[in-house]
Short mmCIF file of C-alpha atoms in Angstrom, two decimals:
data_model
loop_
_atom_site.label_atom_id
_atom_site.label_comp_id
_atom_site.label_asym_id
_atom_site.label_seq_id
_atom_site.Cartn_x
_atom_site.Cartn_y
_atom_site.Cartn_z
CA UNK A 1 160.07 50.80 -136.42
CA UNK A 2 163.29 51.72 -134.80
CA UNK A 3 165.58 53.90 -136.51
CA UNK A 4 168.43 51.74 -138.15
CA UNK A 5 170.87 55.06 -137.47
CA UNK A 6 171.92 56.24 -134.03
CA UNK A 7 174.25 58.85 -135.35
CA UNK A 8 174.98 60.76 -138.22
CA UNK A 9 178.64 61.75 -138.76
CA UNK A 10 179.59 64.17 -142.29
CA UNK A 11 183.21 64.05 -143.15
CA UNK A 12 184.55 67.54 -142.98
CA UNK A 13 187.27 68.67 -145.96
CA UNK A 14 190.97 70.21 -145.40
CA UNK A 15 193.94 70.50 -147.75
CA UNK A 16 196.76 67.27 -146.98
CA UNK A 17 198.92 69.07 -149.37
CA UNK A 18 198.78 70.79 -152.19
CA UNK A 19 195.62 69.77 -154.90
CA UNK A 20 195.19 66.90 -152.63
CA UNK A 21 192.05 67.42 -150.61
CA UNK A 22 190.40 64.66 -147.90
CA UNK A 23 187.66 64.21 -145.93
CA UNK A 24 188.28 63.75 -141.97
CA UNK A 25 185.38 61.46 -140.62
CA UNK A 26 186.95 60.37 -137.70
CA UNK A 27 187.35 61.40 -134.54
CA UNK A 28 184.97 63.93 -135.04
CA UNK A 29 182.90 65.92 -131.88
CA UNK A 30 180.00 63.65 -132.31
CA UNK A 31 182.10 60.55 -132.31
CA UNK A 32 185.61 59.66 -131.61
CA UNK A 33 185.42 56.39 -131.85
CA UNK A 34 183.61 53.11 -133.74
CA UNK A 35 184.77 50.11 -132.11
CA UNK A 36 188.64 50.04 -132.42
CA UNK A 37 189.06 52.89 -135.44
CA UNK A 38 189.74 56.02 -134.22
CA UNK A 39 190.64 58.08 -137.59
CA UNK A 40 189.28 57.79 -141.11
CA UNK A 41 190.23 59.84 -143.77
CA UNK A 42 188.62 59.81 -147.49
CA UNK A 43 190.66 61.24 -150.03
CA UNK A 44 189.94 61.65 -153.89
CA UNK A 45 188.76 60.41 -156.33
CA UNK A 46 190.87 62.79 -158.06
CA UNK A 47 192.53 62.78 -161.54
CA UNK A 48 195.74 64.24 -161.23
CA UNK A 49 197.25 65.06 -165.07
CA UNK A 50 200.41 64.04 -166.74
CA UNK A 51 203.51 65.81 -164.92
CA UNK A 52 201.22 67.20 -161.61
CA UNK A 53 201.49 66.81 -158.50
CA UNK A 54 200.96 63.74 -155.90
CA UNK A 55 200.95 62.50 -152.64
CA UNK A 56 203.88 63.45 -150.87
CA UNK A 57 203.71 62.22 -147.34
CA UNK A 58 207.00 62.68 -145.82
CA UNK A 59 208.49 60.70 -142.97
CA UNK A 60 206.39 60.79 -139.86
CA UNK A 61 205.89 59.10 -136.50
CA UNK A 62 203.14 56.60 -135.08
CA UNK A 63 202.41 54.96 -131.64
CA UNK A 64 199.69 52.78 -129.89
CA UNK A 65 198.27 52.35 -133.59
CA UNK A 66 198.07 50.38 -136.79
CA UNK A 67 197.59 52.04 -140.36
CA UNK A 68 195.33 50.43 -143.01
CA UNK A 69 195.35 51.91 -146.49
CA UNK A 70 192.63 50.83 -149.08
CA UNK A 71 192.80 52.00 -152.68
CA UNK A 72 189.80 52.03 -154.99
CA UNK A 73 192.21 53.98 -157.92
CA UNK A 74 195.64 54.70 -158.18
CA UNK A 75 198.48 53.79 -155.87
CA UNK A 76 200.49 54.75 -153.20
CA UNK A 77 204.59 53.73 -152.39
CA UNK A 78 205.50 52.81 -148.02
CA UNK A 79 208.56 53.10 -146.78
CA UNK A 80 208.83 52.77 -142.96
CA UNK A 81 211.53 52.36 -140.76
CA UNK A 82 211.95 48.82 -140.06
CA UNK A 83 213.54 48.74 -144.02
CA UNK A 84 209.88 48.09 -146.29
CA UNK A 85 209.28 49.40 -149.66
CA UNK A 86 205.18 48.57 -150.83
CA UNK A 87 203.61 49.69 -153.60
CA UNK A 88 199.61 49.82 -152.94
CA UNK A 89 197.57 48.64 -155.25
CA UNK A 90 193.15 49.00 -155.90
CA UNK A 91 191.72 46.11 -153.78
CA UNK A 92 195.33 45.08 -151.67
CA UNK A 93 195.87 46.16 -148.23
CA UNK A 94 198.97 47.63 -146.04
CA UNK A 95 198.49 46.78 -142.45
CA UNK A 96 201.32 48.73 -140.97
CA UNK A 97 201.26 48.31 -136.60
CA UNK A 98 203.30 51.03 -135.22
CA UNK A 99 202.87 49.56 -131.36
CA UNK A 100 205.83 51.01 -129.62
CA UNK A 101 206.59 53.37 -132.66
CA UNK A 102 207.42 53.51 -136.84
CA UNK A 103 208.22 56.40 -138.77
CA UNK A 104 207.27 55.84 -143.07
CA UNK A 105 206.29 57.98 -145.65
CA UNK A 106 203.24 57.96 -148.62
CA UNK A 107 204.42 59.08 -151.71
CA UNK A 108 203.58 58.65 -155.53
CA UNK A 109 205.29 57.04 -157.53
CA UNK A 110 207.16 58.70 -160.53
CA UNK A 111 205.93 57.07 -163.55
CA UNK A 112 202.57 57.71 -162.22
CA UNK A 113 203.48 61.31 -162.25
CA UNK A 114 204.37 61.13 -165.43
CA UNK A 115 201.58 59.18 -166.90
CA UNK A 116 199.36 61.12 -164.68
CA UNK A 117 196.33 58.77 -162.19
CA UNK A 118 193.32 58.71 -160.48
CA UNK A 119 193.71 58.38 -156.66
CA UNK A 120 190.79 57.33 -154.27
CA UNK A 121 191.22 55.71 -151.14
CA UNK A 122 190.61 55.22 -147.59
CA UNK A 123 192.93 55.41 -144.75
CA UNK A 124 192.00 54.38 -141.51
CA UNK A 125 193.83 53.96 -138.11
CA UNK A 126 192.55 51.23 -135.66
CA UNK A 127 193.55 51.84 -131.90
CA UNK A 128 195.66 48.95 -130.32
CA UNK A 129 193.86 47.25 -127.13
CA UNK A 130 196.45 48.57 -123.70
CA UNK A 131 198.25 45.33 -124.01
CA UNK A 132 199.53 45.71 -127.15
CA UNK A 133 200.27 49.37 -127.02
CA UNK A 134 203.62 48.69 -127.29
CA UNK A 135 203.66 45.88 -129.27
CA UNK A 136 207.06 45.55 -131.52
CA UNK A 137 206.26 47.37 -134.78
CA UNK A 138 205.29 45.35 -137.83
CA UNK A 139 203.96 45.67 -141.32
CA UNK A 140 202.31 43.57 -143.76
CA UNK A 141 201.17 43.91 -147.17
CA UNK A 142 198.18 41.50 -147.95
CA UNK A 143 197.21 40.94 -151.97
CA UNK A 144 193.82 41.22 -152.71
CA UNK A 145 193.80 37.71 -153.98
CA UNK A 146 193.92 36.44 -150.66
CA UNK A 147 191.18 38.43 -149.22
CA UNK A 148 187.65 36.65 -149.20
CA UNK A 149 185.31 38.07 -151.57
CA UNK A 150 181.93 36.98 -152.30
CA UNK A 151 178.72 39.26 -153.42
CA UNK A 152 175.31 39.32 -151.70
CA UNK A 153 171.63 39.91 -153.37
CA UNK A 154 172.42 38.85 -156.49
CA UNK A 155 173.14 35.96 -158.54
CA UNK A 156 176.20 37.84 -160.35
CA UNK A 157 178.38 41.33 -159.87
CA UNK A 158 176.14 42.82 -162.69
CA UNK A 159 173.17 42.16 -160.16
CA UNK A 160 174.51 42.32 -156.62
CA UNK A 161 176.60 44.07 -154.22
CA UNK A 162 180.55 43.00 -154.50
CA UNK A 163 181.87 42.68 -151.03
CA UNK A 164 185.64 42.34 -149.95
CA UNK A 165 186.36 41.47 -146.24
CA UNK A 166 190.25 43.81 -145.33
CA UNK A 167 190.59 42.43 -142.01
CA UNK A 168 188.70 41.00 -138.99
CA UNK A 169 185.85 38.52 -138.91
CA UNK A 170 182.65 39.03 -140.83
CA UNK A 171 179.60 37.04 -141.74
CA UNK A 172 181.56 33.57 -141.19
CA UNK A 173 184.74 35.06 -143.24
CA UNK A 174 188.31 35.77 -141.48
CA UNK A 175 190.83 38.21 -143.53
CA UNK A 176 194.42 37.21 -143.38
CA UNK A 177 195.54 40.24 -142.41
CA UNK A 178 196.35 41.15 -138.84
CA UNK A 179 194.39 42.13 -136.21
CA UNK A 180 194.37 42.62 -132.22
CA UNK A 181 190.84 42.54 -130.89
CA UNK A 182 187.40 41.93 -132.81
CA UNK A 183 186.70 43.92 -135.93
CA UNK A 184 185.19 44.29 -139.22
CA UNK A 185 186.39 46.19 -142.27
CA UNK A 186 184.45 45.19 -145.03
CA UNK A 187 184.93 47.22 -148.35
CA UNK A 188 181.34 47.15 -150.32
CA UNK A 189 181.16 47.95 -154.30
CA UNK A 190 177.16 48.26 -155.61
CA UNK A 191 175.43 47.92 -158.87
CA UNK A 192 172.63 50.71 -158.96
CA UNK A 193 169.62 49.83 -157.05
CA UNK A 194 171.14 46.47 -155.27
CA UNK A 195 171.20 45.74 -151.55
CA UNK A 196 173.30 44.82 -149.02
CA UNK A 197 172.43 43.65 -144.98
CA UNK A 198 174.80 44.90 -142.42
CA UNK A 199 175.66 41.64 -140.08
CA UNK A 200 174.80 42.21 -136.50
CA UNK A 201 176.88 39.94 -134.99
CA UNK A 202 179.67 42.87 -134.35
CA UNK A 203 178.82 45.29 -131.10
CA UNK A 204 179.93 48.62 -132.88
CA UNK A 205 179.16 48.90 -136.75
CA UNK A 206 178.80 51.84 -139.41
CA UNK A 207 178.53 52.41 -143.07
CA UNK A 208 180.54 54.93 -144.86
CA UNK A 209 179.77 56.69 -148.06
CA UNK A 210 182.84 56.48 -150.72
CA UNK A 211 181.40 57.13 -153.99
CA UNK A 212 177.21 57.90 -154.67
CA UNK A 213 174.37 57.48 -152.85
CA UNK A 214 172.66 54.98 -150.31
CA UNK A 215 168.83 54.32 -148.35
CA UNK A 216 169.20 53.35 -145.07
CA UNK A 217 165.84 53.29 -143.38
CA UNK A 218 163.97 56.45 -145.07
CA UNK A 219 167.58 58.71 -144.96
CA UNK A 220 169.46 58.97 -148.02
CA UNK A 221 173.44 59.15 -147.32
CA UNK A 222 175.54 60.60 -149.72
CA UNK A 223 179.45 60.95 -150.03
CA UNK A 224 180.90 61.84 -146.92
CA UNK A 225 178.57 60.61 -144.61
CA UNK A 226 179.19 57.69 -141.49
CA UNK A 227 175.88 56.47 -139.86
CA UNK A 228 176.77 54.78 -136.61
CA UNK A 229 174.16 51.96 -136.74
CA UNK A 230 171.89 50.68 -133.74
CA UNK A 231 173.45 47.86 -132.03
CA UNK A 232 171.85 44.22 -132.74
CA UNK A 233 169.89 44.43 -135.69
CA UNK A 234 170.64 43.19 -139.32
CA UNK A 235 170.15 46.88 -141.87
CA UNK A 236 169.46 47.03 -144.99
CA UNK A 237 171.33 49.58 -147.20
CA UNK A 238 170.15 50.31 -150.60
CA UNK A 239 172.11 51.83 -153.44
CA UNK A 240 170.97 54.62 -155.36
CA UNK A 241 171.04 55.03 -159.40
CA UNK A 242 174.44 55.20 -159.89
CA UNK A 243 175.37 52.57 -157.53
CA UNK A 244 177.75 53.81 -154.34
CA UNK A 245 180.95 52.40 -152.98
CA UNK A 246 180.47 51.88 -149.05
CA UNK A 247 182.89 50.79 -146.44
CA UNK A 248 181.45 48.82 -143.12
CA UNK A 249 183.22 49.27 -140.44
CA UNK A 250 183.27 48.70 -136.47
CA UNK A 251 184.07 45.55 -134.20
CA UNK A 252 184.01 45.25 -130.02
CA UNK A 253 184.15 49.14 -128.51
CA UNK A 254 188.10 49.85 -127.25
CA UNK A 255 189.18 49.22 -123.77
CA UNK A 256 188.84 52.80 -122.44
CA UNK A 257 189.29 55.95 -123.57
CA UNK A 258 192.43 57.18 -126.91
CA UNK A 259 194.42 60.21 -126.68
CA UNK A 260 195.18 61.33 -129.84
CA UNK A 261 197.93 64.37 -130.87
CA UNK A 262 199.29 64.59 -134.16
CA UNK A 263 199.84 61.17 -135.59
CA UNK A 264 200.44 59.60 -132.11
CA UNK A 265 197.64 57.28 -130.34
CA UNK A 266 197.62 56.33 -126.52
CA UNK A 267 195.50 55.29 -123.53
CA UNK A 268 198.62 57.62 -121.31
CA UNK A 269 198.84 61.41 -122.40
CA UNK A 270 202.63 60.89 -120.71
CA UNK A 271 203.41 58.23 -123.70
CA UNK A 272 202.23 61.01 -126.23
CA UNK A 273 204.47 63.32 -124.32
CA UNK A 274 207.16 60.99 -124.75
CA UNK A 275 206.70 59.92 -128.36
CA UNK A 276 206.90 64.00 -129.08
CA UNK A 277 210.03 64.21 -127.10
CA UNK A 278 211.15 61.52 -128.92
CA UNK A 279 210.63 62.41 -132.62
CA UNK A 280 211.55 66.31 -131.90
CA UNK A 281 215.00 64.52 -130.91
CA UNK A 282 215.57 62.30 -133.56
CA UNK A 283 215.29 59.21 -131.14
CA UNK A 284 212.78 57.09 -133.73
CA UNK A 285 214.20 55.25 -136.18
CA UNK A 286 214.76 56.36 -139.73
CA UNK A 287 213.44 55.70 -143.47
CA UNK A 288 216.24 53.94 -145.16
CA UNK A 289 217.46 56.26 -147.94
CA UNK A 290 214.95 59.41 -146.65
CA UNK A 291 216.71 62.25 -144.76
CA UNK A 292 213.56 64.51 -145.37
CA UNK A 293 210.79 64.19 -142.15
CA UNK A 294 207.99 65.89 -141.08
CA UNK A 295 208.87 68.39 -138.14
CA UNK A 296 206.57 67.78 -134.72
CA UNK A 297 203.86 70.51 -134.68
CA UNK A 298 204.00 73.77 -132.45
CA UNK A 299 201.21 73.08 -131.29
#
């Protein structure tokens, strides 16, 4: 039987600030890429107490991108440039499409400092085909209401898998939420010991590990992990004892190689050049109410 995996990818750990560690999964040397997402960081779950600290994402630059933030716990306040102020909530999504270029910042919010949360998320970055590089910028906040939802192997969420379709197309379901070429983002919640089948119908696809443990094939997967699945078969994944919190992810591969530098995507290493010249300058535009930014590296 052919192996269900063609690649194994394990999210490596760094600090993004201070008590607020994630897990980089993407790019990574093995892979850069799984069909139009070029970055995907993990972060928590984390239980920050009453009074400590939070996210605290100043203002910084994107190009040749869009952003998508998922929340299992906790939340997370945008503000971008073009005037938007979203609260993210578990199960809603920000679609933020920085195209030609956005600047907005991540931050907690202060009665959830003071109440103290849980935080656990997902943030992603999808690469924008060459024609819509420079797309005008755009955001969009998309309720979870209005997301299809459905489960699969079970007769009820106590018995099967819970399955919520962010954006793209996806066994006969279409998200609201905006997209530029094909893709799937599917986030998967399982009862211990359920199943879920990974469509086939997408040419790039892989499952990633949020929260416990997963079969796929005879390799157990554990937090942390990505497996970049064979093209054109339907997989099985089975959740362990505790049950596991996946996300599937993939969709058509990108046209051509990404460069990426800092928070700036691009098919031309002279746009990046640009964009850095242009945020060192002060040439995006600004947060509304925000003088505080994050300075381009020296690097």
């Amino acid at each position: 039987m052919t192996d269900p995996i063609e690649l194994l990818v394990q999210g490596r750990a760094h600090e993004l600030g201070p008590g607020f560690a994630v897990r980089r999964v993407l790019p990574s040397m093995k892979r850069r890429m799984v069909g139009p997402f070029v970055f995907l960081d993990h972060f928590g779950p984390m239980t920050v107490p009453p009074g400590g600290d939070g996210m605290e994402v100043r203002p910084h630059p994107h190009i040749g991108l869009a952003t998508v933030t998922y929340l299992y716990d906790g939340g997370i306040f945008h503000r971008d440039s073009l005037g938007y102020a979203q609260a993210i909530r578990p199960g809603d999504v920000n679609w933020m499409t920085a195209g030609s270029g956005i600047a907005h910042s991540e931050r907690t919010e202060a009665e959830m400092k003071r109440t103290g949360f849980t935080m656990h998320g997902v943030q992603t970055w999808v690469a924008l085909p060459r024609a819509h590089e420079e797309t005008a910028p755009a955001f969009e906040h998309v309720e979870a209401a209005r997301l299809p939802s459905w489960t699969e192997g079970g007769a009820s969420l106590r018995l099967g898998a819970s399955l919520r379709l962010i954006v793209g197309t996806y066994a006969g379901k279409i998200a609201p939420t905006t997209h530029f070429s094909p893709i799937f983002y599917v986030a998967v919640e399982m009862p211990a010991a359920s199943k879920v089948a990974v469509s086939p119908e997408h040419a790039e696809r892989a499952v990633y590990v949020a929260e416990g443990t997963v079969m796929i094939g005879d390799r157990q997967l554990g937090v942390g992990d990505l497996a970049v699945l064979a093209a054109g078969q339907p997989v099985d994944v089975l959740a362990g004892t505790d049950g596991a919190k996946l996300m599937l992810l993939g969709g058509a591969p990108l046209d051509g190689p990404r460069h990426i530098w800092w928070n700036f995507v691009s098919s031309s290493k002279e746009r990046i050049e640009q964009a850095k010249a242009d945020w060192k300058e002060g040439r995006f535009a600004k947060v509304p109410g925000d003088k505080e930014f994050i300075p381009l590296p020296d690097r």
